Tab-separated table of C-alpha atoms and ligand atoms in Angstrom:
chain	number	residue	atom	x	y	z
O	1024	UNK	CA	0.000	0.000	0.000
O	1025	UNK	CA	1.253	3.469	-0.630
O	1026	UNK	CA	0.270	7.116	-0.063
O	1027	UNK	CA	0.838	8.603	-3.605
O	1028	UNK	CA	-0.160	11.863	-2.321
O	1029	UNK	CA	-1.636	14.636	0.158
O	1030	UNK	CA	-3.398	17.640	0.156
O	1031	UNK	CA	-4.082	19.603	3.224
O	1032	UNK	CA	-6.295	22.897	3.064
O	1033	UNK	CA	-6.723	24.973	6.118
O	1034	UNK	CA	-5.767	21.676	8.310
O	1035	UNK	CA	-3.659	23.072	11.822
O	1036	UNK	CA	-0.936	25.297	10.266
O	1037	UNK	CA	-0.950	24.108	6.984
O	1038	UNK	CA	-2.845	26.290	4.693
O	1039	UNK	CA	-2.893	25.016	1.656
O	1040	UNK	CA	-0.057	21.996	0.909
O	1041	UNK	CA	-0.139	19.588	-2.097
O	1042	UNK	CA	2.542	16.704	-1.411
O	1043	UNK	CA	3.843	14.021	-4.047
O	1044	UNK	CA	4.541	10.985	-1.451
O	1045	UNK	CA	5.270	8.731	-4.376
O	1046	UNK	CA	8.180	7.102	-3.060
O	1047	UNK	CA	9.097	4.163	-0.836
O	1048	UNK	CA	10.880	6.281	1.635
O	1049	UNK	CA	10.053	10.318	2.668
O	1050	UNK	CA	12.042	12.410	5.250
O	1051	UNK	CA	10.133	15.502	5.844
O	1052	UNK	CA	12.389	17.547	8.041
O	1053	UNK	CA	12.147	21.252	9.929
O	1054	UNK	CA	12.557	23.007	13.159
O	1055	UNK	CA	10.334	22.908	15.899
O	1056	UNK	CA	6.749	23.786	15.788
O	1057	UNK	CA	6.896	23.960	11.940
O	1058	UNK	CA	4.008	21.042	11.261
O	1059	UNK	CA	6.299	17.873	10.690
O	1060	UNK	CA	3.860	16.193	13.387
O	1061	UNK	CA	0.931	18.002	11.651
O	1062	UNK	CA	1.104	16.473	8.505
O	1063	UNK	CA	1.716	12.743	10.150
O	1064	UNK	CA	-1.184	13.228	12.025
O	1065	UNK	CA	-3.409	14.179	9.082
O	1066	UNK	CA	-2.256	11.165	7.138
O	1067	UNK	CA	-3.148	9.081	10.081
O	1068	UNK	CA	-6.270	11.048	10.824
O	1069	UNK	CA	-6.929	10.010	7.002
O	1070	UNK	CA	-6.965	6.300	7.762
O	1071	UNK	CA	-7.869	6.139	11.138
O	1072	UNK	CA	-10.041	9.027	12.152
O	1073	UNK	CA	-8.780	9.537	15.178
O	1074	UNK	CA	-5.948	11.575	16.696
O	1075	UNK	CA	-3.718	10.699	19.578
O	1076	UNK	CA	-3.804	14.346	20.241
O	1077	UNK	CA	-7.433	15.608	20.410
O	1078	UNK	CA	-10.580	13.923	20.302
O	1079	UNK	CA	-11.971	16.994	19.328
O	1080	UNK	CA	-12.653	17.961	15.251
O	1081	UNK	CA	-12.421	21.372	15.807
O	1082	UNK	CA	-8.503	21.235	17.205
O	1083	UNK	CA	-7.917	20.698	13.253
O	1084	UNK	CA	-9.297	23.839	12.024
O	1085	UNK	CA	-6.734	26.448	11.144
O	1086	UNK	CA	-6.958	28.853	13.636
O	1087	UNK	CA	-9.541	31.447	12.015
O	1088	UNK	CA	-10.881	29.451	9.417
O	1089	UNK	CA	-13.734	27.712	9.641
O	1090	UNK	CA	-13.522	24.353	8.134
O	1091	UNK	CA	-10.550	21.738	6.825
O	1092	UNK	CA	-10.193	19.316	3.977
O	1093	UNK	CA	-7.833	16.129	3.595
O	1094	UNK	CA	-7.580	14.355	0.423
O	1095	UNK	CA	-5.241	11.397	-0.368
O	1096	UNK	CA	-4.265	9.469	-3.362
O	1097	UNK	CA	-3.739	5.682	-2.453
O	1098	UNK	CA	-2.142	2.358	-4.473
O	1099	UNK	CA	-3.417	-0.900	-2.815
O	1100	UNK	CA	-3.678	-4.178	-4.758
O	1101	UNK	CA	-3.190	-3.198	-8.220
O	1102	UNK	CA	-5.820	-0.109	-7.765
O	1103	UNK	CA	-5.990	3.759	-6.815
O	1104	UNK	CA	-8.254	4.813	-3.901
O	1105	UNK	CA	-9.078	8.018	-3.605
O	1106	UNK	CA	-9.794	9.257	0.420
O	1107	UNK	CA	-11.225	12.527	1.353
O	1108	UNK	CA	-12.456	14.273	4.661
O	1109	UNK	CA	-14.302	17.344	4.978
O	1110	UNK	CA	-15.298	19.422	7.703
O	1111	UNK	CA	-17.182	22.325	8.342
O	1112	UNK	CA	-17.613	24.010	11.369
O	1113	UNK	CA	-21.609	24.220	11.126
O	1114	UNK	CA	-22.146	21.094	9.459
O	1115	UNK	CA	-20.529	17.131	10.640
O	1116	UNK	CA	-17.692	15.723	8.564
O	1117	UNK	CA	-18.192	13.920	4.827
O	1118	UNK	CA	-16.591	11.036	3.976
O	1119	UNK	CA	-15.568	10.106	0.563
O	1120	UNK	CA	-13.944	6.885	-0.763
O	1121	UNK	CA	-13.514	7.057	-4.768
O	1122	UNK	CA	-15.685	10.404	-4.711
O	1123	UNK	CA	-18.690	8.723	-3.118
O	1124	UNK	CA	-19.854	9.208	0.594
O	1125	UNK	CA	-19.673	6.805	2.948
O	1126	UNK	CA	-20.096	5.552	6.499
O	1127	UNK	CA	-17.006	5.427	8.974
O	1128	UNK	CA	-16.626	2.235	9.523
O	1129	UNK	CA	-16.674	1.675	5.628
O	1130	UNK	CA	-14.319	4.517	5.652
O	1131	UNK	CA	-11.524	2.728	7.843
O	1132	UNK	CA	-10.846	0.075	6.232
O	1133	UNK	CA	-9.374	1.430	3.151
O	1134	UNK	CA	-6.481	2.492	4.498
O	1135	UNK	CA	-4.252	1.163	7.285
O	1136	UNK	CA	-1.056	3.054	8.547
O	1137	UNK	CA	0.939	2.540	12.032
O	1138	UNK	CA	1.981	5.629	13.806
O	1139	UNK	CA	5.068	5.955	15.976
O	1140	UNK	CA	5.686	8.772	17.632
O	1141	UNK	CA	7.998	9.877	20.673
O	1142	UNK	CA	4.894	9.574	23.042
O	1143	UNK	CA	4.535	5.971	22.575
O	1144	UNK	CA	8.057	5.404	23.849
O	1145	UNK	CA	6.032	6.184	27.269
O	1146	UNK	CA	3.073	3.254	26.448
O	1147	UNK	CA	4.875	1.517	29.433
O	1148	UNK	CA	5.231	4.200	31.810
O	1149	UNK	CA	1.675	5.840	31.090
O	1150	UNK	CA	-1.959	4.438	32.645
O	1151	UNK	CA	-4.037	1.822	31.871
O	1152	UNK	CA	-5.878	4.165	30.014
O	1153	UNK	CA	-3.157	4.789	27.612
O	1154	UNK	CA	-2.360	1.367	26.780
O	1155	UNK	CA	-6.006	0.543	26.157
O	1156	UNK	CA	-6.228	3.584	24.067
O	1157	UNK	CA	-3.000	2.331	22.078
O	1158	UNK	CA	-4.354	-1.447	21.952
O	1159	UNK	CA	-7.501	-0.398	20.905
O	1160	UNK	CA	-6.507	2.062	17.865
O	1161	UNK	CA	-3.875	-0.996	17.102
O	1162	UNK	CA	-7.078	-3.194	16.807
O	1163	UNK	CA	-9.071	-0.959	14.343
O	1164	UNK	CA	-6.934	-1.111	11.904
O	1165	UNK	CA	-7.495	-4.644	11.721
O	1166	UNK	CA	-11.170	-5.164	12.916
O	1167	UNK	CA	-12.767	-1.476	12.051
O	1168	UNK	CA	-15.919	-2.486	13.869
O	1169	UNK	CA	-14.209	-2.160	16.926
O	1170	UNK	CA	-14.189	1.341	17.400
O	1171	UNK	CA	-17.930	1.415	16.867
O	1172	UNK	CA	-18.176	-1.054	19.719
O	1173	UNK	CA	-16.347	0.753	21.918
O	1174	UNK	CA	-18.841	3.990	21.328
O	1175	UNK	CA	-21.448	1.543	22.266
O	1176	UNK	CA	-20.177	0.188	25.144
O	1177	UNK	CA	-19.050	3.653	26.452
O	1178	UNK	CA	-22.641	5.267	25.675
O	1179	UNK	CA	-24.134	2.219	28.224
O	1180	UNK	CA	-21.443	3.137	30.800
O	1181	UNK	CA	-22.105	6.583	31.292
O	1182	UNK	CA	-25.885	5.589	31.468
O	1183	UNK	CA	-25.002	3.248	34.477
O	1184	UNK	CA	-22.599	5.946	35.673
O	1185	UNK	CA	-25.427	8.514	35.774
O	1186	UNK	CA	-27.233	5.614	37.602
O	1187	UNK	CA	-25.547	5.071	39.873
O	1188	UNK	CA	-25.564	8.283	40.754
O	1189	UNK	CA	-28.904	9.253	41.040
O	1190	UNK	CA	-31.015	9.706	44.413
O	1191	UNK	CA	-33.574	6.583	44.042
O	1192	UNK	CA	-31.678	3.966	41.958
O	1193	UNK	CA	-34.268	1.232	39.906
O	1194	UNK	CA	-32.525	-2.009	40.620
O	1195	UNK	CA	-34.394	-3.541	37.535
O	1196	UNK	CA	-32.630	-0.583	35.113
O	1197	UNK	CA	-29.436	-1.542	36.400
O	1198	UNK	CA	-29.399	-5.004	35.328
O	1199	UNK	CA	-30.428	-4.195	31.909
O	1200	UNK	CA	-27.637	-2.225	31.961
O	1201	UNK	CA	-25.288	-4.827	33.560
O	1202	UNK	CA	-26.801	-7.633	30.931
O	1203	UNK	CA	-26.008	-4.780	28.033
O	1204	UNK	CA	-22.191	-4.602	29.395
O	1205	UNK	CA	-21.759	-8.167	29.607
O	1206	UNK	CA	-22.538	-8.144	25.884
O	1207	UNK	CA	-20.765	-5.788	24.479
O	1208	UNK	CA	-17.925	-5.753	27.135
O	1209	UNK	CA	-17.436	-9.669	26.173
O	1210	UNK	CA	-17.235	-8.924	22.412
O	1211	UNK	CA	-14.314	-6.170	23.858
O	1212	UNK	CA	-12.613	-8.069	25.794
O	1213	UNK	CA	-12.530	-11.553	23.341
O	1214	UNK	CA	-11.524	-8.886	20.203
O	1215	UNK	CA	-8.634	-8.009	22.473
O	1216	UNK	CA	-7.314	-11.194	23.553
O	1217	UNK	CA	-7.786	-12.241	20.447
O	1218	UNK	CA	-5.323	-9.477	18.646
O	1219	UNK	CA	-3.129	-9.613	21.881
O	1220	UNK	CA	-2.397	-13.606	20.723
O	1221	UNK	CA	-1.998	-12.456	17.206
O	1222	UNK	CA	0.102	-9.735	18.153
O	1223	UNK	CA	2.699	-11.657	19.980
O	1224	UNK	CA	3.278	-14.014	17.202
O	1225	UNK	CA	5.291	-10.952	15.762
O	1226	UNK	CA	6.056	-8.751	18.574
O	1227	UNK	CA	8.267	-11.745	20.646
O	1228	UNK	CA	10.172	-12.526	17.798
O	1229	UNK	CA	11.294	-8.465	17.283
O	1230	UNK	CA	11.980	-8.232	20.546
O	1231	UNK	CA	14.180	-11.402	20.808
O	1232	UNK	CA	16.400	-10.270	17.389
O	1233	UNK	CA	17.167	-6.929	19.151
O	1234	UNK	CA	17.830	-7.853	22.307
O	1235	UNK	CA	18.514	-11.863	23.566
O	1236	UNK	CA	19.332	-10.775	26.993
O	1237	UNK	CA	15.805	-11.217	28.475
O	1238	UNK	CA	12.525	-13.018	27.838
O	1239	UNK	CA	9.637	-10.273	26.570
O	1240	UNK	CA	6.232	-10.872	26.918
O	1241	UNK	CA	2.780	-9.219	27.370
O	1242	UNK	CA	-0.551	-10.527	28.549
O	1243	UNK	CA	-4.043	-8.992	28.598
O	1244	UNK	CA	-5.864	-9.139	32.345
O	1245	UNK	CA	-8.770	-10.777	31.717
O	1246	UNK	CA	-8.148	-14.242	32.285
O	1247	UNK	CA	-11.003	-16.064	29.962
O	1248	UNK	CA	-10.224	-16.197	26.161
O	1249	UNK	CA	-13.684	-17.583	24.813
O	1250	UNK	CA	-16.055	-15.665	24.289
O	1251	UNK	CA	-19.169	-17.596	26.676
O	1252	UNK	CA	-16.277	-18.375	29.535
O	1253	UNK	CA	-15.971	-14.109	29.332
O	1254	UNK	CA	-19.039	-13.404	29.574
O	1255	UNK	CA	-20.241	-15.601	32.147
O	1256	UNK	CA	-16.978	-14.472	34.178
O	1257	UNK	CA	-17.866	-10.719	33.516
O	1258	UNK	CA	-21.404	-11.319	34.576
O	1259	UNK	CA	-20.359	-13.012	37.898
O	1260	UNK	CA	-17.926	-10.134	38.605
O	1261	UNK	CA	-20.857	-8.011	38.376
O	1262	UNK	CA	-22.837	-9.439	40.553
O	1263	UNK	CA	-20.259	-10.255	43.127
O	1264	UNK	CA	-19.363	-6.109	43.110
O	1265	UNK	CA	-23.154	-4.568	42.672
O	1266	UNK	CA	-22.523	-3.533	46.291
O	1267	UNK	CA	-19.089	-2.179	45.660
O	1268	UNK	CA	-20.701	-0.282	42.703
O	1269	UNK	CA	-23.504	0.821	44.635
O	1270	UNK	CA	-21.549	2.705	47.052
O	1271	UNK	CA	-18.720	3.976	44.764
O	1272	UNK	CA	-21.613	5.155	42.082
O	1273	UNK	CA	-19.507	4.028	39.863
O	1274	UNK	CA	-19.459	1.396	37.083
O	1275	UNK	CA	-16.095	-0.504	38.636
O	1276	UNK	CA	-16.687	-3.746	36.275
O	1277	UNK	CA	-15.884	-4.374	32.439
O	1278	UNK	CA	-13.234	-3.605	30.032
O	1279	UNK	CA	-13.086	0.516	30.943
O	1280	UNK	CA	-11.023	-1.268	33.882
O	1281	UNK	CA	-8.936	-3.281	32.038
O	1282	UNK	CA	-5.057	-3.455	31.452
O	1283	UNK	CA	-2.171	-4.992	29.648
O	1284	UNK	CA	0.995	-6.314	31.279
O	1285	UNK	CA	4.191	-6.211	30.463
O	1286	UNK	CA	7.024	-8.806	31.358
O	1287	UNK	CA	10.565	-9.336	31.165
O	1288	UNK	CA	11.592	-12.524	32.240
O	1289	UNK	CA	8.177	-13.211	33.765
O	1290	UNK	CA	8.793	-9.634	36.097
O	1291	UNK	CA	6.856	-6.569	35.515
O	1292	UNK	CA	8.248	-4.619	32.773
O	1293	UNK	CA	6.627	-1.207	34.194
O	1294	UNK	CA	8.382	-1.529	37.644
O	1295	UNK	CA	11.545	-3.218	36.152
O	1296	UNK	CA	12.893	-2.528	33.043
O	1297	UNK	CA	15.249	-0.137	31.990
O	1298	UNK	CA	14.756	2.842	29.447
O	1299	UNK	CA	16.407	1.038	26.916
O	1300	UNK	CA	14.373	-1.900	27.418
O	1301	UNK	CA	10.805	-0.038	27.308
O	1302	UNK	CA	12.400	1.153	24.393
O	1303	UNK	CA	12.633	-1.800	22.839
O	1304	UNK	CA	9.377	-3.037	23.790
O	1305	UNK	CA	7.407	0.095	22.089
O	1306	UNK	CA	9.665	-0.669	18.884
O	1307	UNK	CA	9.064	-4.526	18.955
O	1308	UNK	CA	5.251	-3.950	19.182
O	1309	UNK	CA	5.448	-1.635	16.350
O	1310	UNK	CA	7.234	-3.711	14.188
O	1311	UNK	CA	5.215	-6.605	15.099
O	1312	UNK	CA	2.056	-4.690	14.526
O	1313	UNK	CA	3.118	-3.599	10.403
O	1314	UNK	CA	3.662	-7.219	10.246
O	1315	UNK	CA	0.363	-8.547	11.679
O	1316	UNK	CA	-1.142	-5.424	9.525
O	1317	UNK	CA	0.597	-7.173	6.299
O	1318	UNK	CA	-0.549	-10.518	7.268
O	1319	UNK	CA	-4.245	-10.192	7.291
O	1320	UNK	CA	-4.353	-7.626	4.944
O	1321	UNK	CA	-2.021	-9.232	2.343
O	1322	UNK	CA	-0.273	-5.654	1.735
O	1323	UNK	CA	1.979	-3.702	3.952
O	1324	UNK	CA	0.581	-0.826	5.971
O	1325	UNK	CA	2.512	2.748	5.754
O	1326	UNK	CA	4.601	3.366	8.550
O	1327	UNK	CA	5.001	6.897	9.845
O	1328	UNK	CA	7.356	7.676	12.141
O	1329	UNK	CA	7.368	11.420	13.976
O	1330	UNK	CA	10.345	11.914	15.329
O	1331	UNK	CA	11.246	8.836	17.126
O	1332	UNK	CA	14.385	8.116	15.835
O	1333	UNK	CA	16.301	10.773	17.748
O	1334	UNK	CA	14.899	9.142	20.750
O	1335	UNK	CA	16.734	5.586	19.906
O	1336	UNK	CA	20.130	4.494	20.580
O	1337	UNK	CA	22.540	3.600	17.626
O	1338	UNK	CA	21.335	0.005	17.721
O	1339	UNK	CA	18.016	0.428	17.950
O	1340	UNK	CA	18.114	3.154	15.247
O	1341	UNK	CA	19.757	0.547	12.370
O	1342	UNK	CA	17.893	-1.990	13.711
O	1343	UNK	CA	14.143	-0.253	12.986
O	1344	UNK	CA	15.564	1.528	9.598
O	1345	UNK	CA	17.168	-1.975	8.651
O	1346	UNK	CA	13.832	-3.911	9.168
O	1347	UNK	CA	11.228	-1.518	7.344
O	1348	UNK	CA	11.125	-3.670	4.648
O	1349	UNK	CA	11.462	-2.470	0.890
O	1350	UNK	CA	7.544	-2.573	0.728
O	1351	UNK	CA	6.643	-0.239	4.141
O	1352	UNK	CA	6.509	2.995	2.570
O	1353	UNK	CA	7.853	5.184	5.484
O	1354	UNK	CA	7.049	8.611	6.094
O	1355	UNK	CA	9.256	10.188	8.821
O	1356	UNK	CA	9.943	13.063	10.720
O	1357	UNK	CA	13.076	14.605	12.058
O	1358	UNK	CA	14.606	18.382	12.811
O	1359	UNK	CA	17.887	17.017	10.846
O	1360	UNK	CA	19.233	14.592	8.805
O	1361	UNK	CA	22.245	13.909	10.570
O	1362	UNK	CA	20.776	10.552	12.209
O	1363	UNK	CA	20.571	9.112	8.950
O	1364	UNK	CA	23.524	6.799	7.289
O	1365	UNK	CA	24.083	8.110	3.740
O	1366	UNK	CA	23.222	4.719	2.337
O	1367	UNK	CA	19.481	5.405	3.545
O	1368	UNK	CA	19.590	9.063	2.106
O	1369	UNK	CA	20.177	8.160	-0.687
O	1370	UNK	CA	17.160	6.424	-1.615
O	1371	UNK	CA	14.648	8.825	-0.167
O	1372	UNK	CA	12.858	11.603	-0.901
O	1373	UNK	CA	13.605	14.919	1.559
O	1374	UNK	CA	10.946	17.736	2.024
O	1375	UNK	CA	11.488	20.803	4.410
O	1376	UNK	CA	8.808	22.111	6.210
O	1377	UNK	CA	8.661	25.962	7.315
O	1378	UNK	CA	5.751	27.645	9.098
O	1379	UNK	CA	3.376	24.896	7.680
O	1380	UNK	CA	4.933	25.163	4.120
O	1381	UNK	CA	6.756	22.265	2.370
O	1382	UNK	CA	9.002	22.331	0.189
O	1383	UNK	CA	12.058	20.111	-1.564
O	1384	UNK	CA	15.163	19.922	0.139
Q	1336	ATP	N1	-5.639	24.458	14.657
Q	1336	ATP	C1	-4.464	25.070	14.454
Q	1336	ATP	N2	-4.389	26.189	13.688
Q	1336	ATP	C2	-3.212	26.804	13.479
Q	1336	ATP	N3	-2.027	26.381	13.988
Q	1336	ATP	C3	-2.049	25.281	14.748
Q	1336	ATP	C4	-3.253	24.559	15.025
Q	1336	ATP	N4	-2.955	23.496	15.804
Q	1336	ATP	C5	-1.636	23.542	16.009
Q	1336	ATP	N5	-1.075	24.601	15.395
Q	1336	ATP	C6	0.340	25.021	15.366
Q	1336	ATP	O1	1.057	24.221	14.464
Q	1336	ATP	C7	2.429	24.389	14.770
Q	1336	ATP	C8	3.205	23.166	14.385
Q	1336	ATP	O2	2.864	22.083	15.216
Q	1336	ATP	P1	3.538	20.631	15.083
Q	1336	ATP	O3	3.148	19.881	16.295
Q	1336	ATP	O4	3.232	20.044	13.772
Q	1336	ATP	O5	5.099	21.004	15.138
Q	1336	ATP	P2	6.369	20.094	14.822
Q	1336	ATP	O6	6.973	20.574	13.559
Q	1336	ATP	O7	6.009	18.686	14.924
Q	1336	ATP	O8	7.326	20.522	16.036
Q	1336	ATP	P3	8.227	19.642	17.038
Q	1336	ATP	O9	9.535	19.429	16.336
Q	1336	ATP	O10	8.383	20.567	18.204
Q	1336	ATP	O11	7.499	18.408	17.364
Q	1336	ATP	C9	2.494	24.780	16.244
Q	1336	ATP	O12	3.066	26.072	16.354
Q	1336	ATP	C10	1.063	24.797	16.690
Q	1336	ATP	O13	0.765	25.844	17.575
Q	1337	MG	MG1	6.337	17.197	16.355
């Protein structure tokens, strides 16, 4: 799959920008607060429709202007794909695959990148929030119906929330609600499992060719895997806690509470391991993620990469650059080139970026 091109009007800083990304490999560099993470995150906004900046549409709006516009050329399979988002500030967004409107969830699964950015390097050191928030974008891009799921599931949780909070609570209401998170939270939790398995397939083996020293692995907390053992588990746990969530007026049950562990030879990565070793965890799930990407898909998601390498160690630098394969069409970010090996350089294409302007190096 590739991003043949972009055009950005009136999206964050950028104006107006027209980009040819026609090439296997793209450096776009500039100084800070220029719009090098800007355009990354409109390419992934693009395929993913989310941000891991802003849930909120309007943070993309040039400041002053009151609407944006993302278009993008793709090559997947053998065709072109044409993508385009459009927002106005008094009106929702419009989708368009191939110039014709359609629903999100249609929308997603056209096109599949994997962001990596400096504030994933903290996935380990961050709350369970982030890593669900990082497991569940990971998951979209390979089962879009996730997403709407989620909005489901959360809609039902902040009606038990409100609930639970009111003066005279109808015992009756709040099983229906319990019975509706058992549901949908056992769909969630099996869809995670499930890609947390799938995951590891690739992620264990990229760990184990950087680094041999120690034995990586990761682990989800729910401890059924089929989907009638998790719900009949979930639905136990809520009955066992009503009382809990009675007096906390909170929902305390289901996946909202859920977390991922890290290990290093079987010890908690998050308490244990060393910077360089988080490090390589964030890269080895990465890596492992493209591939798992490439596998169901049958074509290679594109890789963008905002700034990250400055943040890796010589090794860890060649060792990413060395196994993007040929077919990973890489879009990267950097405020130099200096942390690039002239053998890399010389096969990509260099843009600068200035004040939300690009142009070629
Ligand atoms: N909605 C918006 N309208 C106009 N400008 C915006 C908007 N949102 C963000 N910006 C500005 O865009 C500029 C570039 O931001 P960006 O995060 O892309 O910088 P960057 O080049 O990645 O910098 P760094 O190297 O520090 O990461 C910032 O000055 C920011 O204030
Ligand atoms: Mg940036």
């Amino acid at each position: 799959m590739r991003l043949k091109s972009l055009k950005l009007n009136n999206y964050r800083n950028c104006q107006d920008i027209s980009l040819d990304l026609d090439y296997d490999k793209i450096i776009i560099v500039g100084k800070n607060a220029q719009g090098k993470t800007n355009i990354l995150e409109s390419i992934y906004y693009l395929s993913a429709l989310k941000s891991p900046r802003t849930s909120n549409i309007k943070d993309f709006v040039k400041f002053g202007e009151n609407g944006f516009n993302i278009e993008g050329e793709l090559y997947k399979s053998g065709t072109d794909v044409s993508l385009e988002i459009d927002y106005t500030l008094d009106k929702t967004k419009v989708l368009k695959l191939n110039g014709l409107k359609t629903t999100p969830k249609n929308y997603k699964s056209a096109f599949n990148t994997v962001l990596f950015s400096t504030q994933d390097l903290l996935l380990l050191r961050g709350t369970p929030q982030d890593r669900r928030d990082w497991l569940d974008s990971a998951i979209a891009q390979i089962y879009p119906a996730h997403d709407e799921r989620l909005t489901k599931y959360n809609k039902i949780r902040v009606q038990k929330n409100n609930l639970l909070k009111s003066e005279n609570i109808d015992n009756s209401l709040l099983d229906v609600f319990n019975e509706q998170i058992v549901i949908t939270g056992s769909n969630i939790i099996y869809t995670r499992q499930k890609f947390i398995s799938e995951l590891k397939k690739y992620a264990l083996e990229k760990y184990s060719d950087i680094s041999t020293n120690e034995k990586f692995s990761f682990e989800y907390s729910f401890k059924h895997f089929e989907i009638d053992d998790i719900a009949k588990a979930l639905r136990q746990e809520l009955e066992e806690r009503k009382s809990e969530e009675l007096a906390r007026h909170q929902a305390c049950v289901g996946p909202h509470r859920d977390d991922i562990f890290f290990s290093l030879d079987e010890k908690d990565a998050t308490k244990f391991a060393s910077q360089g070793q988080h490090r390589t965890v964030v890269l080895a799930l990465k890596l492992g993620e493209i591939d798992l990407i490439a596998s169901k898909k049958g074509y290679s998601p594109v890789l963008l990469l905002d700034d990250v390498l400055a943040e890796l160690d010589d090794l860890r630098q060649n060792y990413l650059l060395k196994s993007i394969s040929k077919n990973t069409q890489t879009i990267i970010t950097s405020v130099d080139t200096l942390l690039f090996e002239e053998d890399f350089l010389r096969n990509v294409k260099i843009y600068t970026i200035s004040n939300g302007c690009i142009a070629l190096k």
